[in-house]
mmCIF file of C-alpha atoms in Angstrom:
data_model
loop_
_atom_site.group_PDB
_atom_site.id
_atom_site.type_symbol
_atom_site.label_atom_id
_atom_site.label_comp_id
_atom_site.label_asym_id
_atom_site.label_seq_id
_atom_site.Cartn_x
_atom_site.Cartn_y
_atom_site.Cartn_z
ATOM 1 C CA MET A 22 0.000 0.000 0.000
ATOM 2 C CA ILE A 23 1.262 3.487 -0.847
ATOM 3 C CA LYS A 24 2.268 5.286 2.329
ATOM 4 C CA ARG A 25 0.733 8.663 2.930
ATOM 5 C CA LEU A 26 2.754 11.849 2.926
ATOM 6 C CA ALA A 27 2.393 12.355 6.645
ATOM 7 C CA LEU A 28 3.930 8.955 7.357
ATOM 8 C CA LEU A 29 6.880 9.463 5.048
ATOM 9 C CA CYS A 30 7.930 12.935 6.171
ATOM 10 C CA SER A 31 9.070 12.653 9.759
ATOM 11 C CA LEU A 32 9.805 15.835 11.725
ATOM 12 C CA PRO A 33 13.627 15.705 11.337
ATOM 13 C CA LEU A 34 13.170 15.738 7.557
ATOM 14 C CA LEU A 35 10.725 18.640 7.348
ATOM 15 C CA LEU A 36 13.372 21.206 6.468
ATOM 16 C CA LEU A 37 14.642 19.008 3.660
ATOM 17 C CA GLY A 38 11.179 18.322 2.284
ATOM 18 C CA CYS A 39 9.842 15.129 0.780
ATOM 19 C CA HIS A 40 10.345 13.245 -2.420
ATOM 20 C CA ALA A 41 8.035 13.998 -5.320
ATOM 21 C CA SER A 42 6.625 10.469 -5.006
ATOM 22 C CA SER A 43 7.099 7.441 -2.778
ATOM 23 C CA ILE A 44 6.374 5.035 -5.670
ATOM 24 C CA SER A 45 9.369 2.744 -6.126
ATOM 25 C CA THR A 46 11.562 2.968 -9.220
ATOM 26 C CA ALA A 47 13.485 0.475 -11.339
ATOM 27 C CA PRO A 48 15.572 0.667 -14.511
ATOM 28 C CA ALA A 49 13.478 0.687 -17.688
ATOM 29 C CA ASN A 50 13.190 -2.738 -19.251
ATOM 30 C CA VAL A 51 13.272 -1.394 -22.812
ATOM 31 C CA GLY A 52 15.553 0.923 -24.754
ATOM 32 C CA GLN A 53 19.259 1.365 -25.383
ATOM 33 C CA PRO A 54 21.419 4.501 -25.473
ATOM 34 C CA ILE A 55 22.395 5.772 -28.913
ATOM 35 C CA SER A 56 24.728 8.539 -30.082
ATOM 36 C CA ILE A 57 23.660 11.825 -31.617
ATOM 37 C CA ASP A 58 25.297 10.701 -34.880
ATOM 38 C CA GLU A 59 23.055 7.625 -34.959
ATOM 39 C CA LEU A 60 20.020 9.829 -34.470
ATOM 40 C CA ILE A 61 21.052 12.370 -37.105
ATOM 41 C CA ALA A 62 21.510 9.560 -39.637
ATOM 42 C CA VAL A 63 17.764 8.798 -39.584
ATOM 43 C CA ILE A 64 16.140 11.935 -38.197
ATOM 44 C CA GLY A 65 14.754 13.173 -41.506
ATOM 45 C CA GLN A 66 13.232 9.866 -42.512
ATOM 46 C CA PRO A 67 9.615 8.836 -41.856
ATOM 47 C CA GLY A 68 9.240 5.828 -39.571
ATOM 48 C CA PRO A 69 6.740 3.102 -38.722
ATOM 49 C CA ILE A 70 4.815 4.874 -35.932
ATOM 50 C CA GLU A 71 1.153 5.789 -36.333
ATOM 51 C CA PHE A 72 1.097 9.048 -34.386
ATOM 52 C CA GLU A 73 -1.814 11.150 -33.137
ATOM 53 C CA LYS A 74 -2.068 14.172 -30.857
ATOM 54 C CA HIS A 75 -5.232 14.344 -28.751
ATOM 55 C CA LEU A 76 -6.639 17.311 -26.845
ATOM 56 C CA ALA A 77 -7.555 16.011 -23.393
ATOM 57 C CA ALA A 78 -8.662 19.222 -21.656
ATOM 58 C CA THR A 79 -8.513 23.002 -21.628
ATOM 59 C CA TRP A 80 -7.402 24.973 -18.610
ATOM 60 C CA SER A 81 -5.909 28.295 -17.516
ATOM 61 C CA ILE A 82 -3.122 29.108 -15.077
ATOM 62 C CA ASN A 83 -0.678 31.882 -14.154
ATOM 63 C CA LEU A 84 1.708 32.706 -16.990
ATOM 64 C CA SER A 85 4.595 33.273 -14.564
ATOM 65 C CA GLY A 86 4.685 29.547 -13.890
ATOM 66 C CA LEU A 87 4.639 28.688 -17.586
ATOM 67 C CA LEU A 88 7.135 31.245 -18.875
ATOM 68 C CA ASN A 89 10.248 32.846 -17.390
ATOM 69 C CA LEU A 90 9.040 36.449 -17.263
ATOM 70 C CA GLU A 91 12.495 37.571 -16.086
ATOM 71 C CA HIS A 92 14.060 36.448 -19.368
ATOM 72 C CA PRO A 93 15.365 39.476 -21.348
ATOM 73 C CA LYS A 94 13.123 38.625 -24.305
ATOM 74 C CA ALA A 95 10.031 38.493 -22.104
ATOM 75 C CA ILE A 96 10.961 41.806 -20.481
ATOM 76 C CA ALA A 97 11.621 43.433 -23.866
ATOM 77 C CA ALA A 98 8.235 42.219 -25.111
ATOM 78 C CA GLY A 99 6.520 43.749 -22.078
ATOM 79 C CA ILE A 100 4.952 40.453 -21.046
ATOM 80 C CA GLU A 101 3.398 40.556 -17.597
ATOM 81 C CA ASP A 102 1.818 37.896 -15.461
ATOM 82 C CA ARG A 103 -1.750 36.984 -16.342
ATOM 83 C CA GLU A 104 -4.031 33.990 -16.460
ATOM 84 C CA GLU A 105 -3.019 32.065 -19.562
ATOM 85 C CA PRO A 106 -5.227 29.578 -21.441
ATOM 86 C CA ILE A 107 -3.522 26.219 -21.912
ATOM 87 C CA GLU A 108 -4.345 22.740 -23.153
ATOM 88 C CA LEU A 109 -3.531 19.263 -21.853
ATOM 89 C CA TYR A 110 -2.509 16.677 -24.423
ATOM 90 C CA VAL A 111 -2.004 12.960 -24.699
ATOM 91 C CA TYR A 112 -0.154 11.495 -27.673
ATOM 92 C CA SER A 113 -0.841 7.991 -28.981
ATOM 93 C CA LEU A 114 1.883 5.962 -30.671
ATOM 94 C CA GLU A 115 1.152 2.693 -32.469
ATOM 95 C CA HIS A 116 4.193 0.581 -33.355
ATOM 96 C CA PRO A 117 3.522 -2.246 -35.834
ATOM 97 C CA GLU A 118 5.242 -4.812 -33.597
ATOM 98 C CA LYS A 119 5.528 -3.355 -30.092
ATOM 99 C CA GLY A 120 1.941 -2.195 -29.557
ATOM 100 C CA ILE A 121 0.175 0.999 -28.479
ATOM 101 C CA PHE A 122 1.732 3.549 -26.138
ATOM 102 C CA PHE A 123 0.801 6.971 -24.805
ATOM 103 C CA VAL A 124 3.103 9.907 -24.221
ATOM 104 C CA ASP A 125 1.749 11.559 -21.074
ATOM 105 C CA SER A 126 -1.608 10.414 -19.814
ATOM 106 C CA GLY A 127 -4.363 12.910 -20.536
ATOM 107 C CA VAL A 128 -7.225 13.252 -18.051
ATOM 108 C CA SER A 129 -9.085 10.545 -16.159
ATOM 109 C CA GLU A 130 -12.857 10.228 -16.143
ATOM 110 C CA ARG A 131 -12.503 11.043 -12.439
ATOM 111 C CA PHE A 132 -11.752 14.666 -13.458
ATOM 112 C CA SER A 133 -14.713 15.093 -15.813
ATOM 113 C CA SER A 134 -16.723 16.784 -13.031
ATOM 114 C CA PRO A 135 -15.608 20.206 -11.755
ATOM 115 C CA ALA A 136 -16.041 18.990 -8.177
ATOM 116 C CA ASP A 137 -12.979 18.332 -6.009
ATOM 117 C CA ASN A 138 -11.216 15.158 -7.075
ATOM 118 C CA PRO A 139 -10.672 12.502 -4.384
ATOM 119 C CA ASP A 140 -7.223 11.664 -5.742
ATOM 120 C CA LEU A 141 -6.017 15.159 -4.846
ATOM 121 C CA SER A 142 -5.538 16.638 -1.405
ATOM 122 C CA PHE A 143 -7.623 19.648 -0.402
ATOM 123 C CA ILE A 144 -4.595 21.910 -0.859
ATOM 124 C CA VAL A 145 -3.810 20.577 -4.334
ATOM 125 C CA ASN A 146 -7.460 20.747 -5.398
ATOM 126 C CA LYS A 147 -7.602 24.417 -4.467
ATOM 127 C CA ALA A 148 -4.185 25.328 -5.852
ATOM 128 C CA MET A 149 -4.927 23.730 -9.211
ATOM 129 C CA GLY A 150 -8.279 25.444 -9.685
ATOM 130 C CA LEU A 151 -10.084 22.387 -11.003
ATOM 131 C CA GLY A 152 -13.170 24.460 -11.731
ATOM 132 C CA LYS A 153 -11.261 25.903 -14.725
ATOM 133 C CA LEU A 154 -10.498 22.441 -16.149
ATOM 134 C CA LYS A 155 -12.744 21.458 -19.058
ATOM 135 C CA THR A 156 -12.347 17.833 -20.109
ATOM 136 C CA VAL A 157 -12.537 17.213 -23.858
ATOM 137 C CA LEU A 158 -11.441 13.566 -24.114
ATOM 138 C CA THR A 159 -10.819 11.219 -21.194
ATOM 139 C CA THR A 160 -8.018 8.701 -21.172
ATOM 140 C CA ALA A 161 -10.576 5.915 -20.764
ATOM 141 C CA GLU A 162 -12.361 7.041 -23.931
ATOM 142 C CA LEU A 163 -9.088 7.191 -25.853
ATOM 143 C CA ALA A 164 -7.948 3.794 -24.565
ATOM 144 C CA ARG A 165 -11.256 2.212 -25.600
ATOM 145 C CA ALA A 166 -10.935 3.756 -29.054
ATOM 146 C CA LYS A 167 -7.376 2.520 -29.500
ATOM 147 C CA SER A 168 -7.234 -0.919 -27.942
ATOM 148 C CA ALA A 169 -8.363 -3.046 -25.026
ATOM 149 C CA ALA A 170 -4.788 -2.794 -23.727
ATOM 150 C CA ILE A 171 -2.282 0.053 -23.662
ATOM 151 C CA ASP A 172 1.236 -1.338 -23.603
ATOM 152 C CA GLY A 173 2.837 1.526 -21.724
ATOM 153 C CA VAL A 174 2.979 5.251 -20.971
ATOM 154 C CA PHE A 175 6.052 7.397 -21.632
ATOM 155 C CA LEU A 176 5.897 10.426 -19.327
ATOM 156 C CA THR A 177 7.589 13.723 -20.070
ATOM 157 C CA HIS A 178 7.603 14.210 -16.258
ATOM 158 C CA ILE A 179 5.416 13.481 -13.234
ATOM 159 C CA HIS A 180 3.828 16.852 -12.537
ATOM 160 C CA THR A 181 0.140 16.459 -11.756
ATOM 161 C CA ASP A 182 -1.173 17.716 -15.105
ATOM 162 C CA HIS A 183 0.788 15.013 -16.949
ATOM 163 C CA ILE A 184 -0.331 12.042 -14.830
ATOM 164 C CA MET A 185 -4.038 12.844 -14.427
ATOM 165 C CA GLY A 186 -5.105 10.059 -16.802
ATOM 166 C CA LEU A 187 -3.193 7.112 -15.369
ATOM 167 C CA ARG A 188 -6.057 6.039 -13.100
ATOM 168 C CA ASP A 189 -8.099 5.131 -16.212
ATOM 169 C CA LEU A 190 -5.533 2.528 -17.286
ATOM 170 C CA PRO A 191 -5.339 -1.051 -15.984
ATOM 171 C CA LEU A 192 -3.331 -1.854 -12.885
ATOM 172 C CA GLY A 193 0.270 -2.558 -13.749
ATOM 173 C CA THR A 194 0.360 -0.620 -17.039
ATOM 174 C CA PRO A 195 4.093 0.148 -17.445
ATOM 175 C CA VAL A 196 4.930 3.809 -16.823
ATOM 176 C CA TYR A 197 8.308 5.185 -17.926
ATOM 177 C CA THR A 198 10.020 8.357 -16.666
ATOM 178 C CA GLY A 199 13.361 10.078 -16.731
ATOM 179 C CA PRO A 200 15.834 9.518 -13.879
ATOM 180 C CA GLY A 201 15.315 11.318 -10.604
ATOM 181 C CA GLU A 202 11.661 12.236 -11.112
ATOM 182 C CA ALA A 203 10.330 10.517 -7.997
ATOM 183 C CA SER A 204 13.314 11.301 -5.770
ATOM 184 C CA LEU A 205 13.423 15.090 -6.198
ATOM 185 C CA SER A 206 13.081 16.555 -2.686
ATOM 186 C CA SER A 207 11.195 19.754 -1.967
ATOM 187 C CA VAL A 208 9.219 21.268 0.880
ATOM 188 C CA GLN A 209 6.405 21.713 -1.654
ATOM 189 C CA HIS A 210 6.147 17.933 -1.952
ATOM 190 C CA MET A 211 4.919 17.793 1.641
ATOM 191 C CA ALA A 212 1.615 19.028 0.196
ATOM 192 C CA THR A 213 1.714 17.228 -3.150
ATOM 193 C CA GLN A 214 3.337 13.830 -2.605
ATOM 194 C CA GLY A 215 0.175 12.066 -1.452
ATOM 195 C CA SER A 216 -1.771 13.321 -4.482
ATOM 196 C CA THR A 217 1.038 12.321 -6.854
ATOM 197 C CA ASP A 218 1.163 8.853 -5.321
ATOM 198 C CA ARG A 219 -2.570 8.390 -5.742
ATOM 199 C CA LEU A 220 -2.482 9.484 -9.391
ATOM 200 C CA LEU A 221 0.402 7.055 -9.980
ATOM 201 C CA GLY A 222 -1.366 4.394 -7.912
ATOM 202 C CA ASN A 223 -2.143 2.032 -10.801
ATOM 203 C CA SER A 224 1.609 1.640 -11.336
ATOM 204 C CA HIS A 225 3.566 -0.823 -9.220
ATOM 205 C CA GLN A 226 6.729 1.172 -9.926
ATOM 206 C CA LEU A 227 8.129 3.807 -12.245
ATOM 207 C CA LEU A 228 10.549 2.557 -14.884
ATOM 208 C CA GLU A 229 13.416 5.011 -15.393
ATOM 209 C CA TRP A 230 15.220 5.588 -18.685
ATOM 210 C CA GLN A 231 18.896 4.692 -18.416
ATOM 211 C CA PHE A 232 20.516 7.626 -20.203
ATOM 212 C CA ASP A 233 24.255 7.784 -20.834
ATOM 213 C CA GLU A 234 26.245 10.915 -21.709
ATOM 214 C CA SER A 235 24.411 11.268 -25.045
ATOM 215 C CA GLY A 236 21.083 11.739 -23.266
ATOM 216 C CA LEU A 237 19.366 9.640 -25.954
ATOM 217 C CA ILE A 238 17.493 6.336 -25.671
ATOM 218 C CA ASP A 239 16.302 4.317 -28.675
ATOM 219 C CA ILE A 240 13.172 2.901 -27.067
ATOM 220 C CA PHE A 241 12.151 0.203 -29.564
ATOM 221 C CA GLY A 242 15.553 -0.558 -31.092
ATOM 222 C CA ASP A 243 14.634 0.728 -34.551
ATOM 223 C CA LYS A 244 15.125 4.475 -33.916
ATOM 224 C CA SER A 245 11.401 5.104 -34.350
ATOM 225 C CA VAL A 246 10.938 6.652 -30.884
ATOM 226 C CA ILE A 247 13.817 8.424 -29.153
ATOM 227 C CA ALA A 248 13.711 9.595 -25.528
ATOM 228 C CA ILE A 249 15.756 12.785 -25.044
ATOM 229 C CA HIS A 250 16.836 13.699 -21.518
ATOM 230 C CA SER A 251 15.878 17.371 -21.024
ATOM 231 C CA PRO A 252 16.330 18.122 -17.305
ATOM 232 C CA GLY A 253 15.516 21.413 -15.649
ATOM 233 C CA HIS A 254 11.759 21.644 -15.382
ATOM 234 C CA THR A 255 12.205 18.455 -13.360
ATOM 235 C CA PRO A 256 15.353 16.313 -13.020
ATOM 236 C CA GLY A 257 14.021 13.593 -15.295
ATOM 237 C CA SER A 258 12.144 15.713 -17.828
ATOM 238 C CA THR A 259 12.172 13.869 -21.136
ATOM 239 C CA ALA A 260 11.358 14.979 -24.673
ATOM 240 C CA TYR A 261 10.409 12.421 -27.322
ATOM 241 C CA LEU A 262 11.252 12.350 -31.005
ATOM 242 C CA ILE A 263 8.776 10.295 -33.032
ATOM 243 C CA ARG A 264 9.465 9.086 -36.569
ATOM 244 C CA SER A 265 5.922 8.552 -37.791
ATOM 245 C CA THR A 266 4.474 7.388 -41.088
ATOM 246 C CA LYS A 267 3.582 11.031 -41.809
ATOM 247 C CA GLY A 268 6.766 12.733 -40.685
ATOM 248 C CA VAL A 269 8.901 13.484 -37.644
ATOM 249 C CA HIS A 270 7.456 14.939 -34.436
ATOM 250 C CA LEU A 271 9.315 16.435 -31.473
ATOM 251 C CA LEU A 272 7.396 16.467 -28.177
ATOM 252 C CA VAL A 273 9.326 18.878 -25.963
ATOM 253 C CA GLY A 274 7.229 18.429 -22.823
ATOM 254 C CA ASP A 275 7.475 21.396 -20.476
ATOM 255 C CA ALA A 276 10.942 22.470 -21.566
ATOM 256 C CA THR A 277 8.679 25.271 -22.656
ATOM 257 C CA HIS A 278 4.931 25.246 -22.090
ATOM 258 C CA THR A 279 3.836 27.909 -24.548
ATOM 259 C CA ARG A 280 3.875 28.782 -28.242
ATOM 260 C CA TRP A 281 5.583 32.114 -27.504
ATOM 261 C CA GLY A 282 8.186 30.402 -25.346
ATOM 262 C CA TRP A 283 9.199 28.035 -28.139
ATOM 263 C CA GLU A 284 9.179 30.668 -30.871
ATOM 264 C CA ASN A 285 11.319 33.005 -28.773
ATOM 265 C CA GLY A 286 13.525 30.466 -27.006
ATOM 266 C CA VAL A 287 12.243 31.260 -23.514
ATOM 267 C CA GLU A 288 12.083 28.454 -20.974
ATOM 268 C CA ALA A 289 9.392 27.632 -18.426
ATOM 269 C CA GLY A 290 8.988 29.853 -15.363
ATOM 270 C CA SER A 291 8.448 29.282 -11.657
ATOM 271 C CA PHE A 292 7.053 25.784 -12.127
ATOM 272 C CA SER A 293 10.577 24.604 -12.988
ATOM 273 C CA ALA A 294 12.970 23.112 -10.454
ATOM 274 C CA ASP A 295 16.121 24.521 -12.116
ATOM 275 C CA LEU A 296 15.688 27.513 -14.447
ATOM 276 C CA GLN A 297 19.246 27.481 -15.770
ATOM 277 C CA GLN A 298 19.152 23.797 -16.588
ATOM 278 C CA SER A 299 15.708 24.243 -18.127
ATOM 279 C CA ALA A 300 17.074 27.004 -20.383
ATOM 280 C CA GLU A 301 19.989 24.793 -21.471
ATOM 281 C CA SER A 302 17.691 21.873 -22.304
ATOM 282 C CA LEU A 303 15.391 24.136 -24.313
ATOM 283 C CA GLN A 304 18.329 25.457 -26.330
ATOM 284 C CA ARG A 305 19.421 21.905 -27.186
ATOM 285 C CA LEU A 306 15.901 21.055 -28.372
ATOM 286 C CA LEU A 307 15.710 24.286 -30.382
ATOM 287 C CA LYS A 308 19.009 23.461 -32.084
ATOM 288 C CA LEU A 309 17.780 19.963 -32.927
ATOM 289 C CA SER A 310 14.676 21.486 -34.502
ATOM 290 C CA GLN A 311 16.577 24.213 -36.346
ATOM 291 C CA ASP A 312 19.059 21.701 -37.745
ATOM 292 C CA ASN A 313 16.173 19.529 -38.931
ATOM 293 C CA PRO A 314 13.461 21.963 -40.062
ATOM 294 C CA GLY A 315 11.086 19.326 -41.424
ATOM 295 C CA MET A 316 9.949 18.134 -37.998
ATOM 296 C CA THR A 317 6.721 19.185 -36.278
ATOM 297 C CA VAL A 318 7.282 20.561 -32.783
ATOM 298 C CA HIS A 319 4.805 20.251 -29.897
ATOM 299 C CA PRO A 320 5.318 22.558 -26.869
ATOM 300 C CA GLY A 321 3.941 21.305 -23.583
ATOM 301 C CA HIS A 322 0.611 23.118 -23.414
ATOM 302 C CA GLN A 323 0.024 25.139 -26.573
ATOM 303 C CA SER A 324 0.223 24.169 -30.240
ATOM 304 C CA LEU A 325 2.323 25.984 -32.819
#
């Protein structure tokens, strides 16, 4: 049974905070590191993946969390904090041999009512402003449309808005993350860890990508789906490059949440654990896109 936040955070540890999640982790059982040269050799070629982007919900939240308003470009543009409309996505990938996978998880049927959600603590319910969340497509609906079984979920990171659909999937559905996601310690996690654990509760453990110095994992062994370590927003933040039957897609996760952030090279704001690292990861993803202009890019919460 998942231990509650109050049991995990004893008084001597309060000043250090708690881990993002108490769910256990293990090395991912799929994928092998590849070099950037191996990726570049195939990056412009279509692949075998049937790829779709699905709008799960609409929402709005403070722009200062989504965009670094202290960045010189944001200051020069006169951008000030405001409530910003955003969207939550789930991406479906169908590999001809390996099965059907999601990138991020969408929104559970449990969130289709504006009432407080039992998976979230009172504090998290209020902080997230669930009354502003408008569900468009639940994960259960998408899973039923795709297959009776989803073979796994590749998370960009484990922030609440990216794991809200996992409760609609069968117990034991494999869930993959970047390294260090669950173990990041913060005082903030004293309020959020229990909610995160409940949203991840259908997973027995989180399977962590085993990146080497290249920061690239060939997930299926045919260079059709590449996990790209992009730390900063969270330690294990992961972008995904998809070689689909209709072209190449780059899912940057929350390296930048917004359209303006991507187009102007401005990283996420106060929601990020490490702004400098987040900026560096965004620049690497921008360079990958600029060097390969045929790919379609998907920022975390707004479409280009």
